[in-house]
C-alpha positions as a LaTeX table, in Angstrom:
\begin{tabular}{lrrr}
\hline
Residue & $x$ (\AA) & $y$ (\AA) & $z$ (\AA) \\
\hline
Met1 & 0.05 & $-3.39$ & $-42.32$ \\
Pro2 & 1.93 & $-0.55$ & $-44.05$ \\
Ser3 & 1.22 & 2.92 & $-42.68$ \\
Asn4 & $-0.33$ & 4.15 & $-45.96$ \\
His5 & $-3.11$ & 1.57 & $-45.52$ \\
Leu6 & $-3.95$ & 2.65 & $-42.00$ \\
Pro7 & $-7.16$ & 4.50 & $-41.08$ \\
Lys8 & $-6.84$ & 8.26 & $-41.54$ \\
Thr9 & $-6.16$ & 9.16 & $-37.90$ \\
Arg10 & $-3.50$ & 6.48 & $-37.44$ \\
Ser11 & $-1.90$ & 7.48 & $-40.73$ \\
Glu12 & $-1.67$ & 11.09 & $-39.54$ \\
Ile13 & $-0.06$ & 9.96 & $-36.27$ \\
Ala14 & 2.49 & 7.85 & $-38.10$ \\
Asp15 & 3.34 & 9.99 & $-41.13$ \\
Lys16 & 2.43 & 13.56 & $-40.16$ \\
Pro17 & 3.69 & 14.12 & $-36.61$ \\
Lys18 & 3.36 & 17.92 & $-36.84$ \\
Leu19 & $-0.43$ & 17.55 & $-37.04$ \\
Arg20 & $-0.42$ & 15.55 & $-33.80$ \\
Pro21 & 2.85 & 16.56 & $-32.13$ \\
Tyr22 & 2.22 & 15.48 & $-28.55$ \\
Gly23 & 2.64 & 12.17 & $-26.82$ \\
Ser24 & 2.33 & 10.89 & $-23.27$ \\
Lys25 & 4.34 & 8.19 & $-21.54$ \\
Val26 & 3.77 & 6.04 & $-18.47$ \\
Asp27 & 6.46 & 3.91 & $-16.79$ \\
Ile28 & 5.25 & 0.53 & $-15.52$ \\
Ile29 & 7.03 & $-2.03$ & $-13.34$ \\
Leu30 & 5.62 & $-5.56$ & $-13.50$ \\
Gly31 & 6.17 & $-8.16$ & $-10.84$ \\
Asp32 & 5.33 & $-11.03$ & $-13.18$ \\
Thr33 & 5.51 & $-10.40$ & $-16.91$ \\
His34 & 4.00 & $-13.82$ & $-17.63$ \\
Gln35 & 0.69 & $-12.68$ & $-16.13$ \\
Phe36 & 0.54 & $-9.71$ & $-18.48$ \\
Gly37 & 1.83 & $-11.77$ & $-21.39$ \\
Phe38 & 3.94 & $-9.14$ & $-23.18$ \\
Asp39 & 7.00 & $-10.51$ & $-24.92$ \\
Gly40 & 9.38 & $-7.71$ & $-25.87$ \\
Glu41 & 8.26 & $-4.55$ & $-27.64$ \\
Ser42 & 4.53 & $-4.49$ & $-28.33$ \\
Cys43 & 2.13 & $-2.22$ & $-30.18$ \\
Leu44 & $-1.46$ & $-1.89$ & $-28.97$ \\
Ile45 & $-4.46$ & $-0.20$ & $-30.57$ \\
Leu46 & $-7.01$ & 0.89 & $-27.94$ \\
Gly47 & $-10.40$ & 2.08 & $-29.06$ \\
Asn48 & $-10.42$ & 3.14 & $-32.69$ \\
Asp49 & $-7.26$ & 5.18 & $-32.91$ \\
Leu50 & $-5.15$ & 5.27 & $-29.74$ \\
Ile51 & $-1.71$ & 3.82 & $-30.43$ \\
Val52 & 0.27 & 2.57 & $-27.46$ \\
Arg53 & 3.79 & 1.27 & $-27.86$ \\
Leu54 & 5.14 & $-0.77$ & $-24.96$ \\
Ile55 & 8.93 & $-0.70$ & $-24.82$ \\
Pro56 & 10.74 & $-2.96$ & $-22.32$ \\
His57 & 13.87 & $-1.82$ & $-20.47$ \\
Gln58 & 16.57 & $-4.46$ & $-20.71$ \\
Asn59 & 18.46 & $-4.09$ & $-17.44$ \\
Lys60 & 19.65 & $-7.03$ & $-15.37$ \\
Lys61 & 19.84 & $-4.79$ & $-12.28$ \\
Phe62 & 16.04 & $-4.65$ & $-12.13$ \\
Glu63 & 14.45 & $-7.41$ & $-10.09$ \\
Phe64 & 11.21 & $-6.75$ & $-11.97$ \\
Gln65 & 10.46 & $-6.02$ & $-15.62$ \\
Lys66 & 10.02 & $-2.37$ & $-16.51$ \\
Phe67 & 8.10 & $-1.05$ & $-19.51$ \\
Thr68 & 7.50 & 2.44 & $-20.84$ \\
Ala69 & 4.12 & 2.92 & $-22.51$ \\
His70 & 4.19 & 5.63 & $-25.19$ \\
Leu71 & 0.78 & 6.99 & $-26.20$ \\
Glu72 & 1.23 & 8.59 & $-29.61$ \\
Gly73 & $-0.38$ & 11.41 & $-31.52$ \\
Phe74 & $-2.36$ & 14.20 & $-29.85$ \\
Ala75 & $-3.13$ & 17.66 & $-31.18$ \\
Ser76 & $-2.64$ & 19.35 & $-27.80$ \\
Ala77 & $-0.68$ & 18.77 & $-24.60$ \\
Ser78 & $-3.92$ & 18.67 & $-22.58$ \\
Glu79 & $-5.27$ & 15.83 & $-24.75$ \\
Ala80 & $-2.02$ & 13.90 & $-24.25$ \\
Glu81 & $-2.17$ & 14.42 & $-20.49$ \\
Glu82 & $-5.80$ & 13.30 & $-20.30$ \\
Ala83 & $-5.03$ & 10.15 & $-22.29$ \\
Gly84 & $-1.98$ & 9.43 & $-20.11$ \\
Leu85 & $-4.04$ & 9.67 & $-16.93$ \\
Lys86 & $-6.79$ & 7.46 & $-18.34$ \\
Phe87 & $-4.20$ & 4.91 & $-19.47$ \\
Ala88 & $-2.60$ & 4.90 & $-16.00$ \\
Met89 & $-6.03$ & 4.28 & $-14.47$ \\
Ser90 & $-6.64$ & 1.51 & $-17.01$ \\
Val91 & $-3.34$ & $-0.19$ & $-16.20$ \\
Leu92 & $-4.09$ & $-0.09$ & $-12.47$ \\
Trp93 & $-7.57$ & $-1.52$ & $-12.97$ \\
Ala94 & $-6.08$ & $-4.30$ & $-15.12$ \\
Ala95 & $-3.66$ & $-5.10$ & $-12.27$ \\
Val96 & $-6.57$ & $-5.21$ & $-9.80$ \\
Ser97 & $-8.92$ & $-7.13$ & $-12.07$ \\
Leu98 & $-6.35$ & $-9.73$ & $-13.12$ \\
Lys99 & $-4.63$ & $-9.84$ & $-9.71$ \\
Cys100 & $-1.20$ & $-8.86$ & $-11.00$ \\
Pro101 & 1.58 & $-7.15$ & $-9.00$ \\
Leu102 & 2.40 & $-3.82$ & $-10.63$ \\
Arg103 & 3.79 & $-0.40$ & $-9.83$ \\
Leu104 & 3.71 & 2.90 & $-11.69$ \\
Glu105 & 7.08 & 4.63 & $-11.55$ \\
Tyr106 & 7.09 & 8.43 & $-11.63$ \\
His107 & 8.67 & 11.41 & $-9.87$ \\
Thr108 & 6.24 & 14.06 & $-11.05$ \\
Pro109 & 2.80 & 15.17 & $-9.75$ \\
Leu110 & 1.08 & 12.97 & $-12.34$ \\
Pro111 & 1.82 & 9.35 & $-13.34$ \\
Cys112 & 2.25 & 10.40 & $-16.98$ \\
Val113 & 4.69 & 12.71 & $-18.75$ \\
Val114 & 3.71 & 14.74 & $-21.82$ \\
Tyr115 & 6.37 & 15.26 & $-24.49$ \\
Asp116 & 6.80 & 16.72 & $-27.96$ \\
Arg117 & 7.09 & 13.95 & $-30.55$ \\
Thr118 & 8.64 & 16.31 & $-33.12$ \\
Gln119 & 11.76 & 16.85 & $-31.03$ \\
Asp120 & 14.85 & 14.68 & $-31.53$ \\
Gly121 & 14.16 & 11.17 & $-30.33$ \\
Gly122 & 10.50 & 11.89 & $-29.77$ \\
Ile123 & 8.94 & 10.20 & $-32.81$ \\
Leu124 & 8.25 & 6.52 & $-32.33$ \\
Met125 & 5.93 & 5.99 & $-35.25$ \\
Gly126 & 6.40 & 5.92 & $-39.02$ \\
Met127 & 6.68 & 2.16 & $-39.14$ \\
Ser128 & 4.24 & $-0.63$ & $-39.84$ \\
Phe129 & 1.75 & $-1.36$ & $-37.06$ \\
Arg130 & 2.27 & $-4.99$ & $-36.34$ \\
Gly131 & 1.19 & $-6.40$ & $-32.98$ \\
Met132 & 3.88 & $-8.32$ & $-31.14$ \\
Leu133 & 1.83 & $-9.82$ & $-28.33$ \\
Thr134 & 1.77 & $-13.33$ & $-26.93$ \\
Ser135 & $-1.61$ & $-15.01$ & $-26.74$ \\
Gly136 & $-1.70$ & $-14.42$ & $-22.97$ \\
Ala137 & $-1.82$ & $-10.66$ & $-23.47$ \\
Ser138 & $-5.18$ & $-10.61$ & $-25.23$ \\
Leu139 & $-7.14$ & $-10.52$ & $-21.96$ \\
Val140 & $-4.95$ & $-7.69$ & $-20.64$ \\
Val141 & $-5.57$ & $-5.65$ & $-23.79$ \\
Glu142 & $-9.30$ & $-6.32$ & $-23.52$ \\
Val143 & $-9.39$ & $-5.01$ & $-19.92$ \\
Leu144 & $-7.21$ & $-2.01$ & $-20.79$ \\
Glu145 & $-9.46$ & $-1.06$ & $-23.68$ \\
Gln146 & $-12.65$ & $-1.57$ & $-21.68$ \\
Thr147 & $-11.43$ & 0.86 & $-19.02$ \\
Phe148 & $-9.85$ & 3.35 & $-21.40$ \\
Ile149 & $-13.04$ & 3.94 & $-23.37$ \\
Ser150 & $-15.23$ & 3.92 & $-20.25$ \\
Asn151 & $-16.68$ & 6.88 & $-18.38$ \\
Ile152 & $-14.57$ & 6.30 & $-15.28$ \\
Pro153 & $-13.53$ & 9.86 & $-14.28$ \\
Ile154 & $-9.79$ & 10.44 & $-14.49$ \\
Asn155 & $-10.09$ & 13.28 & $-11.98$ \\
Asn156 & $-10.89$ & 10.73 & $-9.27$ \\
Lys157 & $-7.45$ & 11.09 & $-7.71$ \\
Gln158 & $-8.47$ & 9.17 & $-4.61$ \\
Leu159 & $-9.34$ & 6.08 & $-6.65$ \\
Leu160 & $-6.12$ & 6.38 & $-8.67$ \\
Ile161 & $-3.95$ & 6.67 & $-5.54$ \\
Ser162 & $-5.82$ & 3.86 & $-3.81$ \\
Met163 & $-5.42$ & 1.39 & $-6.70$ \\
Glu164 & $-1.79$ & 2.47 & $-7.08$ \\
Leu165 & $-1.03$ & 1.63 & $-3.44$ \\
Phe166 & $-2.98$ & $-1.63$ & $-3.68$ \\
Ala167 & $-1.23$ & $-2.90$ & $-6.83$ \\
Ala168 & 2.21 & $-1.92$ & $-5.51$ \\
Ala169 & 1.64 & $-3.67$ & $-2.17$ \\
Arg170 & 1.93 & $-7.04$ & $-3.92$ \\
Leu171 & 5.55 & $-6.18$ & $-4.80$ \\
Glu172 & 6.59 & $-5.71$ & $-1.16$ \\
Ala173 & 9.33 & $-8.06$ & 0.03 \\
Thr174 & 7.78 & $-9.05$ & 3.38 \\
Glu175 & 4.30 & $-10.17$ & 4.40 \\
Arg176 & 4.02 & $-7.44$ & 7.03 \\
Ala177 & 4.91 & $-4.68$ & 4.55 \\
Arg178 & 2.45 & $-6.12$ & 2.05 \\
Phe179 & $-0.34$ & $-6.31$ & 4.64 \\
Val180 & 0.20 & $-2.73$ & 5.84 \\
Gly181 & 0.28 & $-1.54$ & 2.22 \\
Leu182 & $-3.02$ & $-3.24$ & 1.44 \\
Ile183 & $-4.81$ & $-1.62$ & 4.39 \\
Ser184 & $-3.28$ & 1.77 & 3.58 \\
Ala185 & $-4.77$ & 1.53 & 0.08 \\
Leu186 & $-8.24$ & 1.96 & 1.55 \\
Glu187 & $-7.58$ & 5.29 & 3.22 \\
Pro188 & $-7.54$ & 7.55 & 0.12 \\
Leu189 & $-11.13$ & 6.41 & $-0.53$ \\
Ala190 & $-12.31$ & 7.39 & 2.95 \\
Glu191 & $-14.30$ & 10.61 & 2.72 \\
Gln192 & $-14.45$ & 11.89 & 6.31 \\
Lys193 & $-17.77$ & 13.67 & 6.79 \\
Lys194 & $-18.29$ & 16.49 & 9.25 \\
Phe195 & $-20.68$ & 16.00 & 12.15 \\
Glu196 & $-23.30$ & 18.74 & 12.14 \\
Tyr197 & $-24.46$ & 18.51 & 15.75 \\
Pro198 & $-24.77$ & 21.86 & 17.62 \\
Asp199 & $-24.00$ & 20.22 & 20.96 \\
Leu200 & $-20.81$ & 18.67 & 19.57 \\
Lys201 & $-19.67$ & 22.01 & 18.13 \\
Lys202 & $-20.21$ & 23.65 & 21.52 \\
Ile203 & $-18.30$ & 20.91 & 23.33 \\
Val204 & $-15.38$ & 21.22 & 20.91 \\
Lys205 & $-15.36$ & 25.03 & 21.17 \\
Asp206 & $-15.44$ & 24.96 & 25.00 \\
Thr207 & $-12.66$ & 22.36 & 25.11 \\
Leu208 & $-10.51$ & 24.42 & 22.75 \\
Asn209 & $-10.97$ & 27.49 & 24.92 \\
Lys210 & $-9.93$ & 25.58 & 28.05 \\
Val211 & $-6.78$ & 24.29 & 26.35 \\
Gln212 & $-5.87$ & 27.73 & 24.97 \\
Asp213 & $-6.45$ & 29.41 & 28.32 \\
Ser214 & $-4.35$ & 26.91 & 30.23 \\
Leu215 & $-1.33$ & 28.42 & 31.96 \\
Glu216 & 0.35 & 25.09 & 32.63 \\
Leu217 & 0.38 & 23.52 & 29.17 \\
Pro218 & 3.41 & 24.33 & 26.95 \\
Asp219 & 2.62 & 25.95 & 23.57 \\
Asp220 & 3.68 & 22.90 & 21.53 \\
Ile221 & 1.35 & 20.67 & 23.56 \\
Lys222 & $-1.48$ & 23.17 & 23.07 \\
Arg223 & $-1.01$ & 23.15 & 19.30 \\
Ser224 & $-1.00$ & 19.36 & 19.24 \\
Leu225 & $-4.18$ & 19.17 & 21.32 \\
Glu226 & $-5.93$ & 21.85 & 19.29 \\
Gly227 & $-5.56$ & 19.82 & 16.10 \\
Ser228 & $-6.86$ & 16.67 & 17.76 \\
Ile229 & $-9.82$ & 18.48 & 19.31 \\
Arg230 & $-10.85$ & 20.10 & 16.02 \\
Asn231 & $-10.83$ & 16.66 & 14.39 \\
Leu232 & $-13.58$ & 15.59 & 16.79 \\
Thr233 & $-16.08$ & 17.32 & 14.47 \\
Arg234 & $-15.13$ & 14.94 & 11.65 \\
Glu235 & $-15.65$ & 11.18 & 11.50 \\
Ser236 & $-12.57$ & 8.97 & 11.82 \\
Val237 & $-10.89$ & 7.35 & 8.83 \\
Ser238 & $-11.82$ & 3.89 & 10.08 \\
His239 & $-15.49$ & 4.86 & 10.39 \\
Ala240 & $-15.46$ & 6.41 & 6.91 \\
Ile241 & $-14.02$ & 3.19 & 5.48 \\
Lys242 & $-16.71$ & 1.14 & 7.23 \\
Cys243 & $-19.35$ & 3.35 & 5.59 \\
Leu244 & $-17.62$ & 2.84 & 2.25 \\
Ile245 & $-17.72$ & $-0.94$ & 2.64 \\
Thr246 & $-21.36$ & $-1.05$ & 3.74 \\
Thr247 & $-22.37$ & 1.25 & 0.87 \\
His248 & $-20.71$ & $-0.74$ & $-1.93$ \\
Leu249 & $-20.69$ & $-4.29$ & $-0.51$ \\
Thr250 & $-24.13$ & $-4.39$ & 1.06 \\
Glu251 & $-24.58$ & $-8.14$ & 0.56 \\
Asp252 & $-21.20$ & $-9.07$ & 2.03 \\
Lys253 & $-21.78$ & $-9.88$ & 5.68 \\
Met254 & $-18.15$ & $-10.76$ & 6.41 \\
Ala255 & $-16.44$ & $-7.77$ & 4.75 \\
Leu256 & $-16.72$ & $-5.51$ & 7.80 \\
Glu257 & $-15.52$ & $-8.22$ & 10.13 \\
Ile258 & $-12.48$ & $-8.86$ & 7.92 \\
Leu259 & $-11.82$ & $-5.11$ & 7.73 \\
Glu260 & $-12.04$ & $-4.57$ & 11.48 \\
Glu261 & $-9.69$ & $-7.47$ & 12.16 \\
Ala262 & $-7.27$ & $-6.14$ & 9.54 \\
Tyr263 & $-7.17$ & $-2.69$ & 11.15 \\
Thr264 & $-6.50$ & $-4.22$ & 14.57 \\
Ile265 & $-3.65$ & $-6.29$ & 13.14 \\
Arg266 & $-2.15$ & $-3.31$ & 11.30 \\
Ser267 & $-2.20$ & $-1.26$ & 14.51 \\
Lys268 & $-0.39$ & $-4.02$ & 16.42 \\
Ile269 & 2.17 & $-4.42$ & 13.63 \\
Leu270 & 2.94 & $-0.70$ & 13.48 \\
His271 & 2.87 & 0.07 & 17.20 \\
Glu272 & 3.96 & $-3.20$ & 18.80 \\
Gly273 & 5.93 & $-4.93$ & 16.05 \\
Ala274 & 3.56 & $-7.88$ & 16.30 \\
Phe275 & 4.13 & $-11.01$ & 14.21 \\
Tyr276 & 1.33 & $-13.19$ & 12.82 \\
Pro277 & 2.23 & $-16.60$ & 11.36 \\
Asp278 & $-0.98$ & $-16.64$ & 9.28 \\
Leu279 & $-0.55$ & $-13.10$ & 7.93 \\
Arg280 & $-0.46$ & $-14.30$ & 4.32 \\
Asp281 & $-3.95$ & $-15.82$ & 4.62 \\
Lys282 & $-5.21$ & $-12.63$ & 6.25 \\
Ser283 & $-3.69$ & $-10.60$ & 3.40 \\
Tyr284 & $-5.57$ & $-12.72$ & 0.87 \\
Lys285 & $-8.85$ & $-12.06$ & 2.68 \\
Ile286 & $-8.51$ & $-8.27$ & 2.88 \\
Glu287 & $-7.18$ & $-8.25$ & $-0.69$ \\
Asp288 & $-10.36$ & $-9.95$ & $-1.90$ \\
Val289 & $-12.52$ & $-7.44$ & $-0.02$ \\
Ile290 & $-10.66$ & $-4.49$ & $-1.53$ \\
Arg291 & $-10.78$ & $-5.92$ & $-5.05$ \\
Arg292 & $-14.54$ & $-6.41$ & $-4.81$ \\
Leu293 & $-14.83$ & $-2.85$ & $-3.49$ \\
Tyr294 & $-12.96$ & $-1.50$ & $-6.54$ \\
Ser295 & $-15.15$ & $-3.61$ & $-8.81$ \\
Ala296 & $-18.27$ & $-2.06$ & $-7.29$ \\
Ile297 & $-16.85$ & 1.47 & $-7.65$ \\
Val298 & $-15.75$ & 1.20 & $-11.31$ \\
Gly299 & $-18.73$ & $-0.94$ & $-12.34$ \\
Tyr300 & $-16.79$ & $-3.80$ & $-13.97$ \\
Glu301 & $-16.48$ & $-7.44$ & $-12.97$ \\
Leu302 & $-13.15$ & $-8.82$ & $-11.85$ \\
Arg303 & $-11.58$ & $-11.06$ & $-14.49$ \\
Ser304 & $-9.81$ & $-13.04$ & $-11.78$ \\
Pro305 & $-12.69$ & $-13.60$ & $-9.31$ \\
Ala306 & $-12.37$ & $-12.67$ & $-5.65$ \\
Ile307 & $-13.59$ & $-14.95$ & $-2.87$ \\
Thr308 & $-16.58$ & $-13.91$ & $-0.77$ \\
Tyr309 & $-15.93$ & $-15.30$ & 2.71 \\
Thr310 & $-18.40$ & $-16.79$ & 5.19 \\
Asn311 & $-18.25$ & $-17.46$ & 8.93 \\
Asn312 & $-16.90$ & $-20.94$ & 8.18 \\
Asp313 & $-13.80$ & $-19.65$ & 6.31 \\
\hline
\end{tabular}
C-alpha cells in the first residue's frame, strides 16, 4: 500500500519524520527462526499505528539468527523508550508463551535504545508498508500485539529480568547450564518480606552486639557475620519463591514438590559438581511450572500449553 494511502498517523511517520523524530530499537537473538516464522526483513503493524521493522543480520559467524526491531515514529524520546520497553516485554512473553529460545542483546541499562530518526541513517520509513511474513509468523504477531496493547506494567523490572533469564536459558549449550539458568529466573520475582516479630528483632540485635564486641574475631569475619545476621529478619529467597508459587498456582499440588527438588539439584550442581542423567526431563518439569507461573502473573494463556504434573509423572 503506498504511503499516501496510509492512515494519518502512519503517513506522518513515513513521510514527515520531523513530526515524529524518535525511534526505539531492540536487538533480538533467536535460537530457532522457524518457530518465529520470520523470513528476511519484515514489517509489522501492532495496534493501530505502531510500526515495527524487523531487520535480520546476515552474519555466518552467528550460531543463532539476530534481528534488530526498529519501532518508528514517536513525538518524544520518553514515548519511544516506553514503547521499546513494552515491545521487549512483549517479545519475551511471546518466547515464553510459544516456548521459543530467545535472548535480548543489549549493553545498556535498558533493553531498548532510543535514537533520532532524522539523523543520517536513522530514517527507515518512506516506503510502502508491505508485510513480508511467512504464514508461521501470524501467531507470533498476534501474541506480540496482545501483550503490547495490554495493561502489563513495563515498570515491572523483576518480571522483565525473570522472563529474560528464562528465555535465554534455552540457548545454553549444556543441560546443567540450562537447568541452573531456569531456576535462577525465579529469583527476581521473589519479594523477600521482613519478619515483624519483636522477639526476633531482639535476638538479632543481641547476636550482632556479641559479634561486634568479640575480641577474637577478625574484622573481615565480623563484617561477613553481621550481614548474615541482619538477613535473619527477612525471609529467604527460597521461601519467598514458595509463597509466589502457592499464591499463583494454588491448584497445582505438584508445583512445590518440583520446585523443591529443583533447588536441591541446583545446589548440588553448583557446590558439588553433581551430574544427573535425567536432567533434561527435570528441566522440562521446572520449565512448565515457571511458564504457568508467568501465565498467571500476566493474565494470558500459554499458546504452547504447559504440562501440569501429577504424582504418577
